[in-house]
Amino acid sequence: MVESPSRSLFKKAGFVFTIALSLWAITDENISVGKALQQHEPSLRVFRSLLEVNLLFFCTAAALFVWSKTIGQSTIEALLFQPLKLSGAHPENADRHVYAMTEVNDDEVLQEDDALDADYASDGEVDRQEDLDEKLYIPTAASVANAALNMLFTILVVLFLFTLSSISTAKHSVEEVASNTNSSGLWDLFSRVTAPVFPLLLFLYFLLRAIFPWRRKRSFWAVVFMTMSAPWHPVDFRDGFIGDIITSSVRPMQDIAFTVFYILSGLRGWWSREYRDGNFIDSADASVPAMERSWLLHTVVLPMCMVSPLWWRFLQNLRQSYDSKQRWPHLGNALKYCFAAQIAMFGVFNPDQKKSVLWLTSFVGATLYQLWWDIFMDWCLLVRVDERWKLRSTRLYTKTSVYWIICGANLVLRFCWTLSFVPPRYLNASGVLKESFSGDVKNILGPFIASAEIVRRALWGLLRFEWEATKRYSDRKSSFDESQDGLRNEIELTPMKIKQDEYRKSSNAFSVGHSWKMSSMNEVQIIGELGVYATAFWLIGTLAAAHRGTL
């Protein structure tokens, strides 16, 4: 008998609550989760990155649930989950199929994977065409929530083991240490050797789960690759939507990059005492862990994790401008990502600039521009009617308060988006590790910036997806009723196009005049102009790096 999704969710939630309660139960004045993580910062980064990814899963499940109840499963399928041809063809130019929504049961999936492995073992290989046309499992809110709970339970179990194994001589009383120095020393050695192993194994486990079985995971990675490979193909709604989500995942990406370097550092990095024996911030001492004074990590890899998502979205907008032969609104959107990248790069490579009036003014100005773009362009939320600003009349969420609440939350949390691009630490020109922000900002905002940005992006996505569905199917409003779910064969992923009349109603200021059009230009002229913008994007960042003496 197959267990119902809701029953499975409640059961797994109970497991998560139990292990969380166990973590609380072992806490006393000598040991706690926080103290254990403070003793070994690389482990803290592993757990933090995985928990942030887990939060992204929960937000995805919540968004899918809301959309399925208000917009319809077939529209979710059509806009987000149409399969790609793995040959590299864009969906617009490839034969597309929209598969039926399928409830994914973990046991059934495992059985199917075993059967597929058996096919490989018996036949040597599976026919490629059959492989491409295989049935696609499209995630539902219940399946994603189940996966998120499984992931959270695994993380908490490993965190529990890590906390227990991190008990050092501090757990023993002074009398015990004095009477049995050898015993406490052995326990401390056991703690140092064992504790870092748990987060490493946890990270490797989820890394393998993200890749294997490849037959089921490659569709996801193909979509990610399409986002990263801009501007070599037309950009549809899904590409841009995934690209925006990636721009909100910079902090987890930086922690994952750090963890990969940490793993590659070998035994010297895994069991380094320097993480436990002192504070290595603002220290030029040779005892600073090798990972924390790595020029390659702090000056190349982490800044690349910061700027790459913005670069991908910037290129996507250039491609949209190329396809539509229009500068507006695509170059206006590209400007948003360019501003964020320059502010972040100057914040990293010229950290003293964060205290300057120019940097702070640029930061506030860029954030206000992003807010304006959210409201009037991404959501088309306000329209000018009878000399007054009002919510647009065509809405798919029944409660008006939903729009105002999301708008207000986005207003408050938008500032976290730009801050999330700046790594919490940087290596200065003298090779000394420094904090990117002052103590007060670090202590208050540090733990919440990444999580707040993921939550903000989820709220942003609720209105962005709703507006895309409204914009495409406003003439078929009845199709969104619960009793009608038959758009599956009519909806296709097409390159993102802006309905200019809708945007004119919203902004009341922008019209596509001759100066915004590139239809009179030939291909070489258009590519040349867009190439200038792409070159300027990197030249400004290179200037910031060269000014610091990095290059």
XYZ file of C-alpha atoms in Angstrom:
551
model
C 0.000 0.000 0.000
C 1.440 3.350 -1.081
C 1.584 5.941 1.686
C -0.246 9.204 0.988
C 1.969 12.279 0.427
C 0.457 14.190 3.363
C 0.988 11.275 5.739
C 4.585 10.928 4.580
C 5.161 14.650 5.099
C 3.829 14.541 8.665
C 5.937 11.500 9.471
C 9.127 13.095 8.175
C 8.319 16.350 9.943
C 8.062 14.307 13.154
C 11.522 12.844 12.561
C 12.958 16.312 11.984
C 11.341 17.606 15.182
C 12.760 14.658 17.143
C 16.338 15.194 16.041
C 16.019 18.962 16.583
C 14.806 18.246 20.100
C 17.814 15.979 20.627
C 20.149 18.789 19.597
C 18.506 21.029 22.162
C 18.679 18.321 24.854
C 22.473 17.940 24.673
C 23.055 21.675 25.057
C 24.637 22.861 28.307
C 27.202 25.408 29.440
C 30.070 23.424 27.907
C 28.646 22.158 24.656
C 26.177 23.401 22.069
C 25.773 23.378 18.334
C 27.044 26.955 18.122
C 30.178 26.243 20.160
C 30.925 23.106 18.150
C 30.667 24.997 14.862
C 32.790 27.881 16.147
C 35.605 25.445 16.861
C 35.857 24.457 13.202
C 34.775 27.082 10.677
C 35.042 24.896 7.529
C 32.417 22.628 9.053
C 30.277 25.675 9.767
C 30.459 26.595 6.068
C 29.406 23.088 5.011
C 26.351 23.034 7.273
C 25.453 26.632 6.434
C 25.556 26.096 2.670
C 23.502 22.900 2.869
C 20.907 24.504 5.131
C 20.592 27.443 2.752
C 20.076 25.060 -0.171
C 17.536 23.236 1.972
C 15.717 26.523 2.591
C 15.622 27.031 -1.173
C 13.924 23.619 -1.508
C 11.289 24.526 1.064
C 10.633 27.842 -0.678
C 10.298 25.984 -3.981
C 7.776 23.596 -2.454
C 5.771 26.507 -1.041
C 5.775 28.316 -4.396
C 4.670 25.191 -6.278
C 1.865 24.696 -3.774
C 0.611 28.280 -4.171
C 0.803 28.146 -7.960
C -0.951 24.788 -8.161
C -3.867 26.147 -6.127
C -4.172 29.484 -7.932
C -2.714 29.228 -11.428
C -2.897 25.559 -12.351
C -0.577 22.603 -12.744
C -0.558 22.700 -16.529
C 0.676 26.285 -16.564
C 3.451 25.392 -14.101
C 4.397 22.521 -16.380
C 4.396 24.633 -19.491
C 6.399 27.573 -18.163
C 8.956 25.740 -16.022
C 9.181 22.035 -16.772
C 9.114 21.424 -20.483
C 12.003 19.072 -21.328
C 15.062 20.128 -23.268
C 16.720 18.220 -26.058
C 20.138 17.247 -24.752
C 21.680 17.880 -28.139
C 21.805 21.553 -27.179
C 18.876 22.752 -29.278
C 16.729 25.403 -27.729
C 13.136 24.404 -26.967
C 11.857 26.847 -29.537
C 13.637 25.000 -32.317
C 13.296 21.458 -31.000
C 10.451 19.026 -30.911
C 8.790 19.527 -27.561
C 6.480 17.412 -25.499
C 4.603 18.353 -22.351
C 4.379 15.364 -20.087
C 1.621 14.688 -17.630
C 2.215 15.631 -14.035
C 3.404 12.628 -12.083
C 3.348 12.117 -8.347
C 6.825 10.990 -7.394
C 7.057 8.359 -4.694
C 10.549 7.825 -3.317
C 10.241 4.034 -3.243
C 8.938 3.929 -6.813
C 11.785 6.135 -7.995
C 14.354 3.880 -6.355
C 12.754 0.836 -7.964
C 12.833 2.536 -11.353
C 16.494 3.467 -10.908
C 17.312 -0.148 -10.108
C 15.458 -1.254 -13.225
C 17.325 1.258 -15.353
C 20.642 0.073 -13.917
C 19.635 -3.472 -14.763
C 18.926 -2.400 -18.341
C 22.401 -0.997 -18.605
C 23.909 -4.138 -17.151
C 21.999 -6.471 -19.466
C 21.961 -4.528 -22.724
C 25.179 -2.574 -22.429
C 23.517 0.725 -23.320
C 20.040 2.114 -23.795
C 18.927 3.409 -27.154
C 19.579 7.183 -27.264
C 16.281 8.167 -28.853
C 14.384 6.169 -26.282
C 16.602 7.801 -23.671
C 15.672 11.296 -24.863
C 11.961 10.576 -25.010
C 11.740 8.875 -21.623
C 9.020 9.905 -19.264
C 9.809 13.055 -17.340
C 9.038 13.255 -13.649
C 7.863 16.769 -12.951
C 8.179 17.823 -9.307
C 5.115 18.702 -7.317
C 4.901 20.636 -4.073
C 4.564 17.375 -2.108
C 7.551 15.696 -3.772
C 9.805 18.735 -3.272
C 8.682 19.109 0.350
C 9.432 15.413 0.927
C 12.894 15.838 -0.556
C 13.491 18.948 1.575
C 12.475 17.146 4.759
C 14.706 14.187 3.893
C 17.596 16.557 3.344
C 16.944 18.482 6.560
C 16.705 15.286 8.598
C 20.023 14.041 7.203
C 21.714 17.378 7.929
C 20.407 17.470 11.507
C 21.482 13.872 12.204
C 25.017 14.617 10.997
C 25.005 17.894 12.928
C 24.039 15.933 16.059
C 26.950 13.516 15.540
C 29.299 16.393 14.783
C 28.298 18.194 17.981
C 28.799 15.083 20.118
C 32.182 14.324 18.572
C 33.295 17.932 19.096
C 33.258 17.548 22.881
C 36.822 18.318 23.937
C 38.502 18.662 27.294
C 36.217 21.626 27.949
C 33.494 19.096 28.711
C 35.515 17.641 31.523
C 35.785 19.427 34.810
C 39.065 20.937 35.951
C 39.470 18.134 38.511
C 39.024 15.461 35.804
C 41.585 17.097 33.551
C 44.074 17.468 36.400
C 43.673 13.860 37.559
C 43.754 12.248 34.110
C 45.668 14.360 31.657
C 46.338 11.463 29.280
C 42.666 10.545 29.054
C 41.592 14.099 28.286
C 44.379 14.435 25.737
C 43.242 11.292 23.931
C 39.666 12.550 23.937
C 40.784 15.874 22.490
C 42.716 14.041 19.755
C 39.668 11.899 18.994
C 37.523 15.037 18.814
C 39.909 16.768 16.415
C 40.150 13.765 14.093
C 36.539 12.629 14.113
C 34.473 15.819 14.129
C 35.524 17.235 10.719
C 34.834 13.886 9.032
C 31.050 14.112 9.485
C 30.450 17.341 7.523
C 32.868 16.176 4.827
C 30.966 12.928 4.344
C 27.686 14.848 4.393
C 28.884 17.212 1.673
C 30.163 14.375 -0.517
C 26.901 12.480 -0.041
C 24.763 15.384 -1.260
C 27.225 16.081 -4.066
C 26.742 12.540 -5.343
C 22.974 12.792 -4.887
C 22.961 15.959 -6.993
C 24.577 14.090 -9.896
C 23.408 10.481 -9.688
C 21.417 8.771 -11.052
C 22.390 10.832 -14.082
C 19.397 9.725 -16.164
C 17.084 11.536 -13.765
C 19.315 14.477 -12.893
C 20.604 15.495 -16.310
C 17.396 17.345 -17.269
C 17.914 19.666 -14.307
C 21.564 20.249 -15.112
C 20.697 20.808 -18.770
C 18.395 23.662 -17.725
C 21.130 25.129 -15.513
C 23.592 24.844 -18.391
C 21.175 26.690 -20.672
C 21.125 29.519 -18.141
C 24.908 29.604 -17.851
C 25.528 29.369 -21.602
C 23.953 32.722 -22.455
C 24.110 34.396 -24.917
C 24.520 31.476 -27.324
C 20.813 30.651 -27.514
C 17.451 32.448 -27.282
C 16.258 33.154 -23.749
C 12.847 31.979 -22.602
C 11.037 32.694 -19.362
C 12.459 29.652 -17.585
C 16.049 30.618 -18.422
C 15.603 34.086 -16.975
C 13.680 32.812 -13.957
C 16.353 30.240 -13.081
C 19.030 32.874 -13.682
C 17.407 35.199 -11.142
C 17.230 32.375 -8.594
C 20.941 31.705 -9.081
C 21.722 35.376 -8.422
C 20.082 34.889 -5.010
C 22.252 31.851 -4.234
C 25.645 33.551 -4.209
C 26.392 32.982 -0.520
C 25.704 29.213 -0.717
C 27.811 29.075 -3.899
C 30.704 30.761 -2.089
C 30.468 28.336 0.829
C 30.361 25.386 -1.576
C 33.416 26.724 -3.433
C 35.225 27.114 -0.111
C 34.298 23.527 0.814
C 35.650 22.164 -2.472
C 38.963 23.944 -1.824
C 38.849 22.679 1.737
C 38.449 19.075 0.547
C 41.244 19.450 -2.000
C 43.556 20.834 0.686
C 43.877 17.319 2.123
C 44.758 16.309 5.653
C 46.520 19.588 6.384
C 43.293 21.500 5.957
C 40.876 18.958 7.404
C 42.453 18.690 10.836
C 44.144 22.060 11.175
C 44.379 23.156 14.810
C 44.504 26.830 13.835
C 40.729 26.938 13.471
C 40.375 25.997 17.144
C 43.369 27.691 18.696
C 42.714 31.322 17.937
C 41.236 34.091 15.878
C 43.036 34.406 12.548
C 41.207 37.543 11.381
C 43.543 40.563 10.991
C 46.524 38.293 11.605
C 49.607 38.028 9.402
C 51.002 35.179 11.471
C 52.122 32.026 9.674
C 49.779 29.987 11.887
C 46.753 31.272 9.931
C 45.158 28.261 8.167
C 46.346 27.875 4.589
C 42.770 28.065 3.312
C 42.260 31.462 4.911
C 45.305 33.013 3.237
C 44.828 31.457 -0.183
C 45.183 34.173 -2.837
C 43.475 32.000 -5.451
C 40.426 31.338 -3.262
C 39.820 34.834 -1.915
C 40.887 36.891 -4.923
C 39.693 34.734 -7.836
C 37.287 31.933 -6.905
C 35.009 33.658 -4.382
C 34.732 36.889 -6.448
C 33.921 34.732 -9.497
C 31.132 33.045 -7.534
C 29.898 36.538 -6.731
C 29.929 38.056 -10.206
C 29.200 35.045 -12.467
C 25.419 34.865 -11.811
C 25.130 38.584 -12.538
C 27.194 38.150 -15.703
C 24.926 35.325 -16.927
C 21.793 37.412 -16.430
C 23.493 40.392 -18.035
C 24.278 38.294 -21.127
C 20.752 36.900 -21.211
C 19.411 40.434 -21.466
C 21.866 41.277 -24.218
C 20.646 38.229 -26.128
C 17.023 39.318 -25.669
C 17.916 42.754 -27.000
C 19.628 41.116 -29.986
C 16.632 38.877 -30.758
C 14.018 41.604 -30.390
C 16.128 44.319 -32.055
C 15.093 46.627 -29.213
C 17.203 48.287 -26.559
C 14.387 48.794 -24.076
C 13.530 47.144 -21.747
C 16.268 44.526 -22.056
C 19.237 46.875 -21.730
C 17.484 48.555 -18.808
C 17.297 45.172 -17.109
C 20.928 44.436 -17.992
C 21.876 47.729 -16.354
C 20.383 46.467 -13.089
C 22.782 43.509 -12.987
C 25.709 45.619 -14.159
C 25.180 48.117 -11.328
C 24.986 45.314 -8.746
C 28.163 43.701 -10.075
C 30.191 46.908 -10.015
C 29.056 47.804 -6.499
C 29.915 44.311 -5.271
C 33.313 44.225 -7.029
C 34.342 47.614 -5.676
C 33.155 46.458 -2.260
C 35.441 43.410 -2.472
C 38.513 44.830 -4.190
C 38.325 48.274 -2.573
C 36.802 47.547 0.850
C 37.541 51.012 2.195
C 35.103 52.360 -0.401
C 32.197 50.861 1.572
C 32.569 53.739 4.008
C 32.616 56.387 1.299
C 29.634 58.535 0.402
C 29.988 57.556 -3.271
C 29.769 53.810 -2.600
C 26.866 54.165 -0.162
C 24.997 56.451 -2.560
C 25.576 54.012 -5.423
C 24.417 51.116 -3.241
C 21.175 52.878 -2.279
C 20.586 54.139 -5.821
C 21.092 50.707 -7.377
C 18.757 49.121 -4.817
C 16.033 51.704 -5.483
C 16.381 51.056 -9.215
C 15.973 47.323 -8.566
C 12.853 48.013 -6.505
C 11.402 50.170 -9.272
C 12.118 47.434 -11.800
C 10.429 44.799 -9.608
C 7.238 46.799 -9.236
C 6.827 48.286 -12.699
C 8.607 45.849 -14.987
C 8.946 42.357 -13.484
C 5.515 42.425 -11.835
C 3.759 45.262 -13.681
C 2.060 45.738 -10.341
C 0.936 49.374 -10.527
C -0.867 51.069 -13.407
C -1.867 54.668 -13.921
C -5.651 55.021 -13.967
C -7.401 58.410 -13.812
C -4.234 60.117 -12.583
C -3.885 57.618 -9.740
C -1.663 54.603 -9.208
C -3.606 51.389 -8.692
C -2.992 47.668 -8.661
C -3.426 46.203 -12.118
C -6.920 44.903 -12.629
C -5.925 41.485 -14.005
C -4.713 39.412 -11.077
C -4.623 35.676 -10.433
C -4.299 35.803 -6.643
C -7.693 36.543 -5.177
C -6.524 38.514 -2.130
C -5.189 42.011 -2.788
C -3.265 41.893 0.486
C -0.957 39.238 -0.990
C 0.424 41.768 -3.468
C 0.948 44.488 -0.871
C 2.574 42.122 1.645
C 5.010 40.774 -0.944
C 5.734 44.292 -2.169
C 6.464 45.472 1.377
C 8.681 42.484 2.186
C 10.563 42.958 -1.067
C 11.088 46.626 -0.201
C 12.713 45.738 3.120
C 14.714 42.717 1.966
C 15.920 44.069 -1.400
C 18.948 45.623 0.279
C 20.081 42.113 1.280
C 20.386 41.166 -2.396
C 23.299 43.486 -3.139
C 24.899 42.830 0.259
C 24.749 39.066 -0.378
C 27.239 39.447 -3.239
C 29.991 40.804 -0.999
C 31.927 37.921 0.635
C 31.970 38.193 4.438
C 35.798 38.241 4.348
C 38.476 39.311 1.933
C 42.238 39.029 1.619
C 43.862 42.443 1.507
C 46.871 43.398 -0.595
C 49.193 42.414 2.286
C 47.750 38.899 2.473
C 45.876 39.538 5.730
C 42.317 38.248 6.103
C 39.870 41.037 6.962
C 36.165 41.267 7.702
C 34.157 42.861 4.889
C 31.849 44.650 7.317
C 32.211 46.183 10.734
C 31.426 44.175 13.843
C 27.902 45.538 14.322
C 26.823 44.902 10.725
C 28.455 41.466 10.740
C 26.835 40.381 14.008
C 23.367 41.685 13.169
C 23.031 40.969 9.452
C 25.676 38.312 8.800
C 23.691 35.202 9.759
C 20.533 36.394 7.991
C 21.642 37.934 4.692
C 21.703 34.708 2.671
C 18.512 33.275 4.177
C 16.652 36.575 3.888
C 17.599 36.847 0.216
C 16.368 33.311 -0.532
C 13.030 34.083 1.143
C 12.800 37.385 -0.721
C 13.460 35.675 -4.033
C 10.718 33.147 -3.308
C 8.246 35.966 -2.637
C 9.476 37.808 -5.727
C 8.981 34.623 -7.748
C 5.337 34.316 -6.682
C 4.499 37.610 -8.392
C 6.940 37.195 -11.291
C 5.433 33.842 -12.277
C 1.901 35.139 -11.744
C 2.543 38.117 -14.008
C 4.081 35.915 -16.712
C 1.013 33.672 -16.661
C -1.288 36.716 -16.693
C 0.632 38.339 -19.537
C 0.507 35.232 -21.703
C -2.998 34.007 -21.032
C -4.997 37.084 -20.066
C -7.336 36.392 -22.947
C -8.100 32.942 -21.553
C -8.795 33.733 -17.889
C -11.312 30.926 -17.608
C -8.515 28.442 -18.200
C -7.184 29.179 -14.720
C -10.320 27.977 -12.969
C -9.869 24.838 -10.922
C -12.336 22.996 -13.124
C -10.330 23.701 -16.285
C -6.782 22.505 -16.642
C -6.438 21.962 -20.366
C -3.801 24.364 -21.633
C -1.153 21.670 -21.721
C -1.086 21.273 -25.481
C -1.379 24.993 -26.233
C 1.482 26.371 -24.149
C 5.046 26.364 -25.314
C 8.252 27.860 -24.036
C 9.117 30.726 -26.354
C 11.795 33.406 -26.151
C 10.883 36.032 -23.583
C 9.030 38.947 -25.158
C 7.781 42.113 -23.562
C 4.293 43.335 -24.270
C 5.042 47.009 -24.711
C 1.455 48.130 -24.167
C 1.404 46.442 -20.764
C 4.606 48.170 -19.724
C 3.427 51.547 -20.954
C 0.352 51.202 -18.774
C 2.534 50.372 -15.784
C 5.377 52.860 -16.094
C 3.394 55.564 -17.934
C 6.717 56.896 -19.101
C 8.336 54.547 -21.546
C 7.449 54.074 -25.160
C 9.463 52.312 -27.786
C 10.553 55.155 -30.005
C 13.112 55.149 -32.768
C 16.023 55.626 -30.354
C 15.161 52.385 -28.575
C 14.971 50.291 -31.735
C 17.814 48.556 -33.534
C 15.793 47.309 -36.501
C 17.619 49.676 -38.857
C 21.010 48.271 -37.837
C 22.652 45.263 -39.438
C 23.852 42.203 -37.513
C 27.443 43.403 -37.232
C 26.390 46.775 -35.822
C 24.058 45.200 -33.257
C 26.658 42.682 -32.106
C 29.263 45.447 -31.973
C 27.084 47.644 -29.754
C 26.194 44.796 -27.415
C 29.840 43.750 -27.329
C 30.778 47.220 -26.098
C 28.350 46.839 -23.188
C 29.754 43.407 -22.295
C 33.319 44.733 -22.447
C 32.425 47.694 -20.219
C 30.959 45.276 -17.653
C 34.330 43.579 -17.172
C 36.547 46.618 -17.616
C 35.044 48.346 -14.601
C 35.562 45.266 -12.439
C 39.096 44.854 -13.747
C 39.761 48.478 -12.837
C 38.614 47.788 -9.275
C 40.890 44.734 -9.019
C 43.876 46.557 -10.522
C 43.370 49.534 -8.205
C 43.704 47.219 -5.217
C 46.882 45.696 -6.597
C 45.277 42.315 -7.204
C 46.305 42.268 -10.886
